[in-house]
Short mmCIF file of C-alpha atoms in Angstrom, two decimals:
data_model
loop_
_atom_site.label_atom_id
_atom_site.label_comp_id
_atom_site.label_asym_id
_atom_site.label_seq_id
_atom_site.Cartn_x
_atom_site.Cartn_y
_atom_site.Cartn_z
CA UNK A 1 12.70 39.51 -37.58
CA UNK A 2 15.40 37.33 -39.17
CA UNK A 3 17.34 35.11 -36.80
CA UNK A 4 20.63 36.09 -38.38
CA UNK A 5 21.97 38.91 -40.51
CA UNK A 6 22.18 37.69 -44.15
CA UNK A 7 25.80 38.82 -44.50
CA UNK A 8 26.82 36.77 -41.45
CA UNK A 9 24.98 33.72 -42.79
CA UNK A 10 26.82 34.18 -46.08
CA UNK A 11 30.13 34.21 -44.20
CA UNK A 12 29.26 30.91 -42.55
CA UNK A 13 28.39 29.40 -45.91
CA UNK A 14 31.57 30.64 -47.52
CA UNK A 15 33.73 29.54 -44.57
CA UNK A 16 32.14 26.42 -43.05
CA UNK A 17 35.37 25.32 -41.37
CA UNK A 18 36.33 28.71 -39.97
CA UNK A 19 35.65 29.47 -36.32
CA UNK A 20 33.18 32.20 -35.32
CA UNK A 21 32.52 33.90 -31.98
CA UNK A 22 28.77 34.27 -31.62
CA UNK A 23 26.06 35.26 -29.18
CA UNK A 24 23.03 32.98 -29.36
CA UNK A 25 19.64 34.06 -27.93
CA UNK A 26 17.50 31.17 -26.78
CA UNK A 27 14.10 30.45 -25.32
CA UNK A 28 13.59 28.23 -22.29
CA UNK A 29 16.06 27.45 -19.53
CA UNK A 30 19.45 28.87 -20.46
CA UNK A 31 21.28 26.15 -18.51
CA UNK A 32 19.62 23.40 -20.54
CA UNK A 33 20.21 25.29 -23.79
CA UNK A 34 23.87 25.64 -22.92
CA UNK A 35 24.18 21.85 -22.78
CA UNK A 36 22.25 21.51 -26.03
CA UNK A 37 24.59 23.94 -27.74
CA UNK A 38 27.58 21.92 -26.52
CA UNK A 39 25.95 18.77 -27.93
CA UNK A 40 25.65 20.54 -31.27
CA UNK A 41 29.39 21.16 -31.31
CA UNK A 42 29.62 24.66 -29.84
CA UNK A 43 32.33 25.61 -27.39
CA UNK A 44 30.34 27.54 -24.79
CA UNK A 45 32.09 30.55 -23.30
CA UNK A 46 29.37 31.99 -21.04
CA UNK A 47 25.64 31.90 -20.41
CA UNK A 48 23.66 35.01 -19.47
CA UNK A 49 20.45 34.56 -17.51
CA UNK A 50 19.56 38.27 -17.70
CA UNK A 51 19.05 38.07 -21.45
CA UNK A 52 18.68 34.30 -22.00
CA UNK A 53 21.70 34.16 -24.23
CA UNK A 54 24.88 32.14 -24.58
CA UNK A 55 28.22 33.18 -26.04
CA UNK A 56 29.84 30.41 -28.06
CA UNK A 57 32.60 29.63 -30.50
CA UNK A 58 31.79 27.26 -33.36
CA UNK A 59 32.46 26.54 -36.99
CA UNK A 60 30.46 28.13 -39.80
CA UNK A 61 28.88 24.74 -40.52
CA UNK A 62 27.65 24.36 -36.93
CA UNK A 63 26.43 27.96 -36.90
CA UNK A 64 24.24 27.22 -39.90
CA UNK A 65 22.55 24.41 -37.99
CA UNK A 66 21.82 26.65 -34.98
CA UNK A 67 19.37 28.84 -36.82
CA UNK A 68 17.24 25.80 -37.66
CA UNK A 69 16.52 25.16 -33.98
CA UNK A 70 13.18 26.54 -32.81
CA UNK A 71 14.62 27.48 -29.42
CA UNK A 72 17.26 29.69 -31.07
CA UNK A 73 15.72 33.13 -31.62
CA UNK A 74 18.72 35.13 -32.80
CA UNK A 75 22.41 34.61 -33.59
CA UNK A 76 24.80 37.53 -33.89
CA UNK A 77 28.51 38.12 -34.02
CA UNK A 78 30.33 38.58 -30.71
CA UNK A 79 31.74 41.98 -31.74
CA UNK A 80 34.81 43.86 -30.63
CA UNK A 81 34.16 46.64 -28.09
CA UNK A 82 36.65 49.38 -27.32
CA UNK A 83 37.34 51.93 -24.61
CA UNK A 84 36.09 55.35 -25.70
CA UNK A 85 38.65 57.73 -24.29
CA UNK A 86 42.32 58.49 -24.25
CA UNK B 1 25.35 96.60 -23.58
CA UNK B 2 22.85 94.27 -21.91
CA UNK B 3 23.17 90.49 -21.57
CA UNK B 4 22.22 89.45 -25.10
CA UNK B 5 20.89 85.92 -25.49
CA UNK B 6 23.67 85.18 -27.99
CA UNK B 7 26.57 85.96 -25.64
CA UNK B 8 28.21 83.18 -23.64
CA UNK B 9 31.04 82.52 -21.16
CA UNK B 10 30.65 85.83 -19.32
CA UNK B 11 31.20 87.85 -22.48
CA UNK B 12 28.47 90.40 -21.76
CA UNK B 13 29.94 91.20 -18.36
CA UNK B 14 33.46 91.53 -19.80
CA UNK B 15 32.31 93.85 -22.59
CA UNK B 16 30.76 96.25 -20.11
CA UNK B 17 34.16 96.93 -18.58
CA UNK B 18 36.14 97.21 -21.83
CA UNK B 19 37.10 100.29 -23.81
CA UNK B 20 35.50 100.59 -27.25
CA UNK B 21 38.76 100.08 -29.19
CA UNK B 22 39.89 97.05 -27.20
CA UNK B 23 39.53 93.63 -28.90
CA UNK B 24 38.53 90.35 -27.27
CA UNK B 25 38.98 86.83 -28.72
CA UNK B 26 35.62 85.28 -29.57
CA UNK B 27 34.18 82.20 -31.29
CA UNK B 28 31.12 82.88 -33.41
CA UNK B 29 28.66 80.08 -34.15
CA UNK B 30 26.59 80.59 -37.29
CA UNK B 31 23.37 78.86 -38.32
CA UNK B 32 24.02 75.42 -39.86
CA UNK B 33 22.91 76.43 -43.36
CA UNK B 34 25.34 79.32 -43.65
CA UNK B 35 27.80 78.27 -46.33
CA UNK B 36 30.51 80.87 -45.90
CA UNK B 37 31.43 81.00 -42.24
CA UNK B 38 32.56 84.57 -41.92
CA UNK B 39 31.14 88.02 -41.65
CA UNK B 40 29.23 88.81 -44.87
CA UNK B 41 29.98 91.93 -46.87
CA UNK B 42 32.93 94.28 -46.57
CA UNK B 43 35.30 93.95 -43.61
CA UNK B 44 33.54 95.10 -40.47
CA UNK B 45 35.38 97.72 -38.42
CA UNK B 46 36.70 96.28 -35.19
CA UNK B 47 36.86 92.66 -36.37
CA UNK B 48 40.00 90.70 -37.12
CA UNK B 49 39.14 87.22 -38.40
CA UNK B 50 41.64 84.49 -37.56
CA UNK B 51 40.22 81.02 -38.28
CA UNK B 52 37.20 79.31 -39.81
CA UNK B 53 36.40 75.86 -38.44
CA UNK B 54 35.58 73.15 -40.96
CA UNK B 55 33.71 70.68 -38.76
CA UNK B 56 31.26 73.22 -37.37
CA UNK B 57 29.85 76.50 -38.77
CA UNK B 58 32.06 78.50 -36.45
CA UNK B 59 34.78 81.12 -36.76
CA UNK B 60 37.39 82.50 -34.40
CA UNK B 61 38.03 86.23 -34.46
CA UNK B 62 39.04 89.24 -32.39
CA UNK B 63 36.38 91.92 -32.04
CA UNK B 64 35.65 95.16 -30.25
CA UNK B 65 32.52 95.59 -28.10
CA UNK B 66 30.85 97.61 -30.88
CA UNK B 67 31.62 94.94 -33.49
CA UNK B 68 30.23 92.23 -31.21
CA UNK B 69 27.07 94.28 -30.85
CA UNK B 70 26.80 94.38 -34.64
CA UNK B 71 27.42 90.62 -34.88
CA UNK B 72 24.52 90.03 -32.52
CA UNK B 73 22.23 91.79 -34.98
CA UNK B 74 23.15 89.27 -37.70
CA UNK B 75 20.28 86.75 -37.89
CA UNK B 76 22.69 84.00 -38.94
CA UNK B 77 24.81 84.39 -35.83
CA UNK B 78 23.54 81.90 -33.27
CA UNK B 79 26.01 82.29 -30.39
CA UNK B 80 29.09 84.32 -29.54
CA UNK B 81 31.45 82.68 -27.06
CA UNK B 82 34.33 84.29 -25.22
CA UNK B 83 37.41 82.27 -26.21
CA UNK B 84 39.07 80.89 -23.12
CA UNK B 85 42.27 79.08 -22.21
CA UNK B 86 41.75 75.32 -22.40
CA UNK B 87 42.54 73.73 -19.08
CA UNK B 88 39.64 71.42 -18.49
CA UNK B 89 40.34 69.42 -15.39
CA UNK B 90 37.94 67.77 -13.04
CA UNK B 91 38.28 70.90 -10.93
CA UNK B 92 37.30 73.18 -13.80
CA UNK B 93 34.92 70.89 -15.72
CA UNK B 94 32.70 70.15 -12.77
CA UNK B 95 31.89 73.81 -11.97
CA UNK B 96 30.22 73.96 -15.39
CA UNK B 97 27.61 71.51 -14.11
CA UNK B 98 27.40 73.34 -10.72
CA UNK B 99 29.09 70.59 -8.73
CA UNK B 100 30.61 72.97 -6.12
CA UNK B 101 27.10 74.09 -5.17
CA UNK B 102 25.98 70.47 -4.87
CA UNK B 103 29.03 69.64 -2.74
CA UNK B 104 28.26 72.53 -0.44
CA UNK B 105 24.93 70.83 0.27
CA UNK B 106 26.86 67.76 1.41
CA UNK B 107 25.98 65.23 -1.29
CA UNK B 108 28.90 62.88 -1.96
CA UNK B 109 27.40 59.51 -3.04
CA UNK B 110 27.89 57.84 0.33
CA UNK B 111 26.05 54.56 0.59
CA UNK B 112 25.62 54.20 -3.18
CA UNK B 113 27.53 51.66 -5.33
CA UNK B 114 28.88 52.17 -8.83
CA UNK B 115 30.30 49.44 -11.08
CA UNK B 116 32.99 50.53 -13.51
CA UNK B 117 32.91 47.96 -16.32
CA UNK B 118 36.12 48.73 -18.17
CA UNK B 119 39.87 47.92 -18.26
CA UNK B 120 40.03 47.12 -14.55
CA UNK B 121 41.24 49.40 -11.82
CA UNK B 122 44.42 50.34 -9.94
CA UNK B 123 43.50 49.26 -6.38
CA UNK B 124 46.53 51.07 -4.97
CA UNK B 125 45.60 54.54 -6.23
CA UNK B 126 45.24 56.90 -3.24
CA UNK B 127 42.08 58.48 -4.67
CA UNK B 128 40.23 55.16 -4.57
CA UNK B 129 41.32 53.91 -1.18
CA UNK B 130 38.76 52.47 1.20
CA UNK B 131 35.91 52.29 -1.28
CA UNK B 132 36.77 49.40 -3.59
CA UNK B 133 34.33 46.65 -2.69
CA UNK B 134 35.07 43.97 -5.27
CA UNK B 135 37.04 43.37 -8.45
CA UNK B 136 36.43 40.80 -11.17
CA UNK B 137 38.33 39.85 -14.29
CA UNK B 138 36.60 38.56 -17.42
CA UNK B 139 39.54 38.68 -19.82
CA UNK B 140 42.07 36.50 -18.03
CA UNK B 141 44.63 39.21 -17.27
CA UNK B 142 43.74 39.77 -13.60
CA UNK B 143 41.61 42.72 -12.42
CA UNK B 144 44.45 45.26 -12.16
CA UNK B 145 44.24 48.05 -14.74
CA UNK B 146 47.21 47.86 -17.10
CA UNK B 147 45.69 50.32 -19.57
CA UNK B 148 44.65 53.25 -17.34
CA UNK B 149 41.21 53.86 -18.84
CA UNK B 150 39.19 52.13 -16.11
CA UNK B 151 41.05 53.84 -13.28
CA UNK B 152 40.59 57.23 -14.93
CA UNK B 153 36.86 56.64 -15.35
CA UNK B 154 36.47 55.30 -11.79
CA UNK B 155 38.06 58.42 -10.33
CA UNK B 156 35.88 60.73 -12.42
CA UNK B 157 32.82 59.01 -10.96
CA UNK B 158 34.05 58.50 -7.43
CA UNK B 159 37.67 59.55 -6.87
CA UNK B 160 38.40 61.29 -3.59
CA UNK B 161 41.11 63.56 -4.99
CA UNK B 162 43.24 62.55 -1.99
CA UNK B 163 46.54 62.81 -3.88
CA UNK B 164 45.70 66.29 -5.20
CA UNK B 165 44.29 67.82 -2.01
CA UNK B 166 40.82 67.48 -3.48
CA UNK B 167 41.59 69.27 -6.74
CA UNK B 168 40.78 66.25 -8.89
CA UNK B 169 37.93 64.98 -6.78
CA UNK B 170 35.24 63.01 -8.61
CA UNK B 171 31.51 63.59 -8.71
CA UNK B 172 30.55 61.15 -5.94
CA UNK B 173 33.73 60.83 -3.86
CA UNK B 174 32.20 58.69 -1.11
CA UNK B 175 30.46 56.14 -3.35
CA UNK B 176 31.45 52.48 -3.23
CA UNK B 177 33.19 51.09 -6.30
CA UNK B 178 33.00 47.71 -8.02
CA UNK B 179 35.33 47.12 -10.96
CA UNK B 180 34.80 44.53 -13.70
CA UNK B 181 37.67 44.11 -16.12
CA UNK B 182 36.13 43.38 -19.53
CA UNK B 183 38.63 45.14 -21.80
CA UNK B 184 42.21 43.96 -22.20
CA UNK B 185 45.28 46.05 -21.57
CA UNK B 186 45.08 47.21 -25.21
CA UNK B 187 41.68 48.78 -24.47
CA UNK B 188 39.54 46.36 -26.44
CA UNK B 189 37.50 43.27 -25.68
CA UNK B 190 34.55 41.21 -26.79
CA UNK B 191 30.89 42.09 -26.44
CA UNK B 192 30.30 38.87 -24.48
CA UNK B 193 32.92 39.89 -21.89
CA UNK B 194 31.20 43.24 -21.38
CA UNK B 195 27.90 41.38 -20.99
CA UNK B 196 29.53 39.16 -18.37
CA UNK B 197 30.72 42.24 -16.49
CA UNK B 198 27.21 43.69 -16.48
CA UNK B 199 25.75 40.35 -15.40
CA UNK B 200 28.25 40.22 -12.53
CA UNK B 201 27.57 43.78 -11.45
CA UNK B 202 23.81 43.18 -11.33
CA UNK B 203 24.46 40.02 -9.33
CA UNK B 204 26.56 42.02 -6.86
CA UNK B 205 23.60 44.31 -6.24
CA UNK B 206 25.24 47.50 -7.53
CA UNK B 207 22.94 50.45 -8.14
CA UNK B 208 24.74 52.05 -11.09
CA UNK B 209 26.79 50.64 -13.98
CA UNK B 210 29.10 52.92 -15.95
CA UNK B 211 30.04 51.80 -19.48
CA UNK B 212 32.72 53.97 -21.09
CA UNK B 213 33.01 51.65 -24.07
CA UNK B 214 31.32 50.76 -27.31
CA UNK B 215 31.35 49.38 -30.81
CA UNK B 216 30.89 51.07 -34.17
CA UNK B 217 27.50 52.48 -35.10
CA UNK B 218 24.80 52.63 -35.97
CA UNK B 219 23.01 50.07 -33.85
CA UNK B 220 19.23 49.67 -33.57
CA UNK B 221 19.51 48.83 -29.88
CA UNK B 222 18.52 45.21 -30.45
CA UNK B 223 22.07 43.86 -30.32
CA UNK B 224 22.98 41.55 -27.44
CA UNK B 225 24.91 44.14 -25.44
CA UNK B 226 22.30 46.90 -25.71
CA UNK B 227 19.61 44.47 -24.65
CA UNK B 228 21.77 43.33 -21.73
CA UNK B 229 21.78 46.98 -20.62
CA UNK B 230 18.01 47.10 -20.97
CA UNK B 231 17.73 43.94 -18.86
CA UNK B 232 19.98 45.46 -16.18
CA UNK B 233 17.76 48.56 -16.05
CA UNK B 234 14.68 46.34 -15.86
CA UNK B 235 16.36 44.68 -12.88
CA UNK B 236 16.54 48.08 -11.16
CA UNK B 237 20.08 49.17 -12.02
CA UNK B 238 20.89 52.56 -13.58
CA UNK B 239 23.09 52.11 -16.65
CA UNK B 240 25.11 54.96 -18.14
CA UNK B 241 26.58 54.26 -21.59
CA UNK B 242 28.98 56.33 -23.69
CA UNK B 243 27.61 57.63 -26.98
CA UNK B 244 30.87 57.00 -28.84
CA UNK B 245 33.65 59.08 -30.36
CA UNK B 246 32.74 58.94 -34.04
CA UNK B 247 31.21 62.41 -34.37
CA UNK B 248 30.44 64.81 -35.83
CA UNK B 249 29.02 62.43 -38.44
CA UNK B 250 25.43 61.31 -37.89
CA UNK B 251 24.24 57.73 -37.27
CA UNK B 252 27.36 56.93 -35.28
CA UNK B 253 25.79 55.69 -32.04
CA UNK B 254 26.83 52.06 -31.62
CA UNK B 255 26.30 49.47 -28.91
CA UNK B 256 25.63 49.89 -26.02
CA UNK B 257 24.91 53.61 -26.59
CA UNK B 258 21.86 52.65 -28.65
CA UNK B 259 20.25 50.92 -25.67
CA UNK B 260 16.67 52.05 -25.14
CA UNK B 261 16.78 52.17 -21.35
CA UNK B 262 20.37 53.19 -20.60
CA UNK B 263 21.31 56.85 -20.21
CA UNK B 264 23.35 57.58 -23.34
CA UNK B 265 25.97 60.22 -22.63
CA UNK B 266 27.62 62.49 -25.19
CA UNK B 267 30.52 64.83 -24.45
CA UNK B 268 30.60 68.61 -24.12
CA UNK B 269 33.62 70.92 -23.93
CA UNK B 270 34.72 73.69 -21.61
CA UNK B 271 33.01 76.13 -23.96
CA UNK B 272 29.74 74.33 -23.22
CA UNK B 273 29.28 73.12 -26.77
CA UNK B 274 29.00 69.61 -28.15
CA UNK B 275 32.46 68.06 -28.52
CA UNK B 276 33.07 67.47 -32.24
CA UNK B 277 34.10 63.86 -31.56
CA UNK B 278 30.91 63.03 -29.66
CA UNK B 279 28.84 60.50 -31.65
CA UNK B 280 25.54 61.64 -33.11
CA UNK B 281 22.20 59.98 -33.61
CA UNK B 282 19.84 58.88 -34.83
CA UNK B 283 20.13 55.19 -34.04
CA UNK B 284 19.73 52.68 -36.86
CA UNK B 285 16.00 52.52 -36.10
CA UNK B 286 15.61 56.30 -36.09
CA UNK B 287 15.61 57.19 -32.38
CA UNK B 288 17.24 60.43 -31.25
CA UNK B 289 20.42 59.91 -29.20
CA UNK B 290 22.38 60.76 -27.08
CA UNK B 291 20.13 61.50 -24.11
CA UNK B 292 22.33 64.10 -22.41
CA UNK B 293 25.79 65.68 -22.60
CA UNK B 294 28.36 66.06 -19.85
CA UNK B 295 31.95 67.39 -19.82
CA UNK B 296 34.31 64.98 -21.55
CA UNK B 297 37.08 67.06 -23.08
CA UNK B 298 40.61 67.16 -21.62
CA UNK B 299 39.60 65.79 -18.24
CA UNK B 300 42.32 65.27 -15.63
CA UNK B 301 41.70 62.35 -13.29
CA UNK B 302 43.50 59.38 -11.72
CA UNK B 303 46.33 57.67 -13.57
CA UNK B 304 46.82 53.95 -12.97
CA UNK B 305 50.29 52.97 -11.83
CA UNK B 306 52.62 52.21 -14.72
CA UNK B 307 50.23 53.30 -17.47
CA UNK B 308 50.41 56.08 -20.04
CA UNK B 309 46.82 56.40 -21.26
CA UNK B 310 46.01 59.95 -22.40
CA UNK B 311 48.50 62.63 -21.42
CA UNK B 312 50.22 62.00 -18.09
CA UNK B 313 50.15 65.03 -15.78
CA UNK B 314 52.23 63.47 -13.00
CA UNK B 315 52.62 60.05 -11.40
CA UNK B 316 49.04 60.05 -10.12
CA UNK B 317 47.00 61.91 -12.73
CA UNK B 318 46.53 62.05 -16.48
CA UNK B 319 44.38 63.97 -18.93
CA UNK B 320 42.04 62.30 -21.43
CA UNK B 321 39.11 63.11 -23.70
CA UNK B 322 36.13 61.15 -24.93
CA UNK B 323 32.56 60.24 -24.20
CA UNK B 324 34.29 57.76 -21.89
CA UNK B 325 35.06 60.68 -19.59
CA UNK B 326 31.54 62.14 -19.77
CA UNK B 327 29.89 58.82 -18.88
CA UNK B 328 31.30 58.44 -15.33
CA UNK B 329 30.28 62.05 -14.64
CA UNK B 330 26.73 60.88 -15.36
CA UNK B 331 27.23 57.80 -13.17
CA UNK B 332 28.43 60.02 -10.32
CA UNK B 333 25.40 62.29 -10.71
CA UNK B 334 23.15 59.24 -10.55
CA UNK B 335 24.89 58.27 -7.29
CA UNK B 336 24.12 61.69 -5.80
CA UNK B 337 20.48 61.39 -6.81
CA UNK B 338 20.23 57.90 -5.32
CA UNK B 339 21.85 59.08 -2.11
CA UNK B 340 19.30 61.85 -1.93
CA UNK B 341 16.37 59.55 -2.65
CA UNK B 342 17.15 55.80 -2.63
CA UNK B 343 13.66 55.06 -3.90
CA UNK B 344 14.22 56.68 -7.29
CA UNK B 345 13.91 54.14 -10.11
CA UNK B 346 16.33 54.04 -13.07
CA UNK B 347 13.61 55.55 -15.28
CA UNK B 348 13.01 58.39 -12.83
CA UNK B 349 16.71 59.14 -12.61
CA UNK B 350 17.05 59.19 -16.39
CA UNK B 351 14.02 61.42 -16.68
CA UNK B 352 15.34 63.81 -14.05
CA UNK B 353 18.75 64.18 -15.67
CA UNK B 354 17.14 64.74 -19.05
CA UNK B 355 14.44 67.20 -18.00
CA UNK B 356 16.77 69.35 -15.90
CA UNK B 357 19.51 69.61 -18.53
CA UNK B 358 20.50 72.90 -20.13
CA UNK B 359 19.52 73.32 -23.77
CA UNK B 360 22.67 74.27 -25.69
CA UNK B 361 20.68 74.99 -28.83
CA UNK B 362 22.04 72.00 -30.75
CA UNK B 363 20.00 69.34 -32.58
CA UNK B 364 18.60 66.50 -30.46
CA UNK B 365 20.84 64.05 -32.27
CA UNK B 366 23.91 65.96 -31.09
CA UNK B 367 23.00 67.13 -27.58
CA UNK B 368 19.98 65.04 -26.59
CA UNK B 369 17.96 67.36 -24.37
CA UNK B 370 21.08 69.29 -23.45
CA UNK B 371 24.00 69.35 -21.04
CA UNK B 372 23.05 67.90 -17.67
CA UNK B 373 23.38 70.07 -14.58
CA UNK B 374 24.05 68.64 -11.12
CA UNK B 375 22.39 71.39 -9.11
CA UNK B 376 19.29 71.52 -11.28
CA UNK B 377 18.96 67.74 -11.06
CA UNK B 378 19.32 67.81 -7.27
CA UNK B 379 16.97 70.74 -6.76
CA UNK B 380 14.24 69.05 -8.72
CA UNK B 381 14.12 66.43 -6.02
CA UNK B 382 11.23 66.22 -3.61
CA UNK B 383 13.53 64.81 -0.94
CA UNK B 384 15.80 67.47 0.57
CA UNK B 385 18.87 66.79 2.70
CA UNK B 386 17.91 65.51 6.10
CA UNK B 387 19.81 64.72 9.30
CA UNK B 388 17.38 62.01 10.37
CA UNK B 389 18.11 59.43 7.65
CA UNK B 390 21.30 57.93 9.02
CA UNK B 391 24.96 58.32 8.17
CA UNK B 392 24.37 58.21 4.47
CA UNK B 393 22.75 61.63 4.55
CA UNK B 394 24.80 64.83 4.40
CA UNK B 395 24.41 67.60 6.97
CA UNK B 396 21.58 70.04 6.41
CA UNK B 397 22.74 73.50 5.43
CA UNK B 398 21.47 76.41 7.48
CA UNK B 399 21.37 76.92 11.24
CA UNK B 400 18.56 77.10 13.75
CA UNK B 401 15.07 77.55 12.41
CA UNK B 402 16.24 78.50 8.93
CA UNK B 403 16.14 76.47 5.74
CA UNK B 404 17.76 73.46 7.38
CA UNK B 405 14.95 73.14 9.88
CA UNK B 406 12.34 73.46 7.15
CA UNK B 407 13.97 70.86 4.90
CA UNK B 408 14.29 68.43 7.80
CA UNK B 409 10.60 68.86 8.51
CA UNK B 410 9.64 68.27 4.88
CA UNK B 411 11.87 65.18 4.71
CA UNK B 412 10.32 63.78 7.88
CA UNK B 413 6.83 64.36 6.48
CA UNK B 414 7.75 62.62 3.22
CA UNK B 415 9.27 59.69 5.06
CA UNK B 416 6.23 59.25 7.25
CA UNK B 417 4.05 59.39 4.12
CA UNK B 418 6.10 56.58 2.53
CA UNK B 419 5.75 54.41 5.62
#
């Protein structure tokens, strides 16, 4: 399975300086990976031990580098969720 | 005229007491492939057609008992519903799923915890007093509900109905409530905030998480939020997720409704049909969803102070529709099942709700296995009400050596077997 949706990767390439909200799935200790993501230039929002994932904000250029890390298994957009009643 | 299998909403009984020239308003559902939704051929005596629905192969008309008998003979007529006034409230929606019968057995969710992961909660609402255990805010606005959606959902699951003399009582009115605010006052938020709310709820040790929220579909269930739901279930927590409001189009189940392990809840109406707005499957990877339906159309429940979500009824209640409203009904039912048998696993609870649901005759990608039924779900249990399991158990119905005595004996035998 691809680490990232091709259309999202294309967005990063087209907008390397723009900021993206992402959810990064990782292997290994999520606390250590959080620090490693910060070292790579990500602004870490939260880490989730239940699913070994970290929500971050970073530029398109930094996002492109994430997918090259072996310990990164998937990167996806941190999407908008809405209430479903009214 | 006997009770034909096509007649619904007490129509057969009503017809038996009507004169032959009297007309009754009905809604006729035709088979999906019928192109012209009306009676074929020349006008049928005793029928006055009034409206053909575009979203569903259905038509509204007035008909005499004899004409309805003739309609039943039409192979392309699937169901004939008695048209009814629309006044779906918690007090009229819940009888559809046989909640009054369940209440009479004493089940009220006591001792079970539900997390409402939503727009926060109004901690001052009279219907929620004494049962709010903890609140958390993940969006930086404070945990108080400034939208109204979270409070409405919380009271559907577990409201006491205190401010309405019990009229708008929720499904599990004695359950404990945790509230995680993950959606802003405008009703939207980020997937990562919802994940944080779920993470927090699991950490708090809640038994049920209710998610009346979602993103656009279709999802294959491998997105971060759906998999967070799966992880919560794997950790022993029941997760109920709304199917979405993008029906009747297919492939509209988004995240987290596409989760493999959550109970995905679609909405039904007072007429016991699938609500047109309720999202349909399949998921992006071809799985049938939702899992079940529950009432979610024009539901009156608690209104958060100072909010105007839905249609305000008075200062304390408002009316709203959506799979958001159906989902906390499911969460409340799960609380009743867990009160009855705390050893039930999330998978067993999901299976029980699914296998005891009522088949409404709709495709699996619209209704799942059908509309869930509280009494049928409870009665399928091997663990009957018992007076010897502490305060969390309701009183046993039946005096002396009757049913109550028998059920107490069976419960004691089962408990000793577990030990």
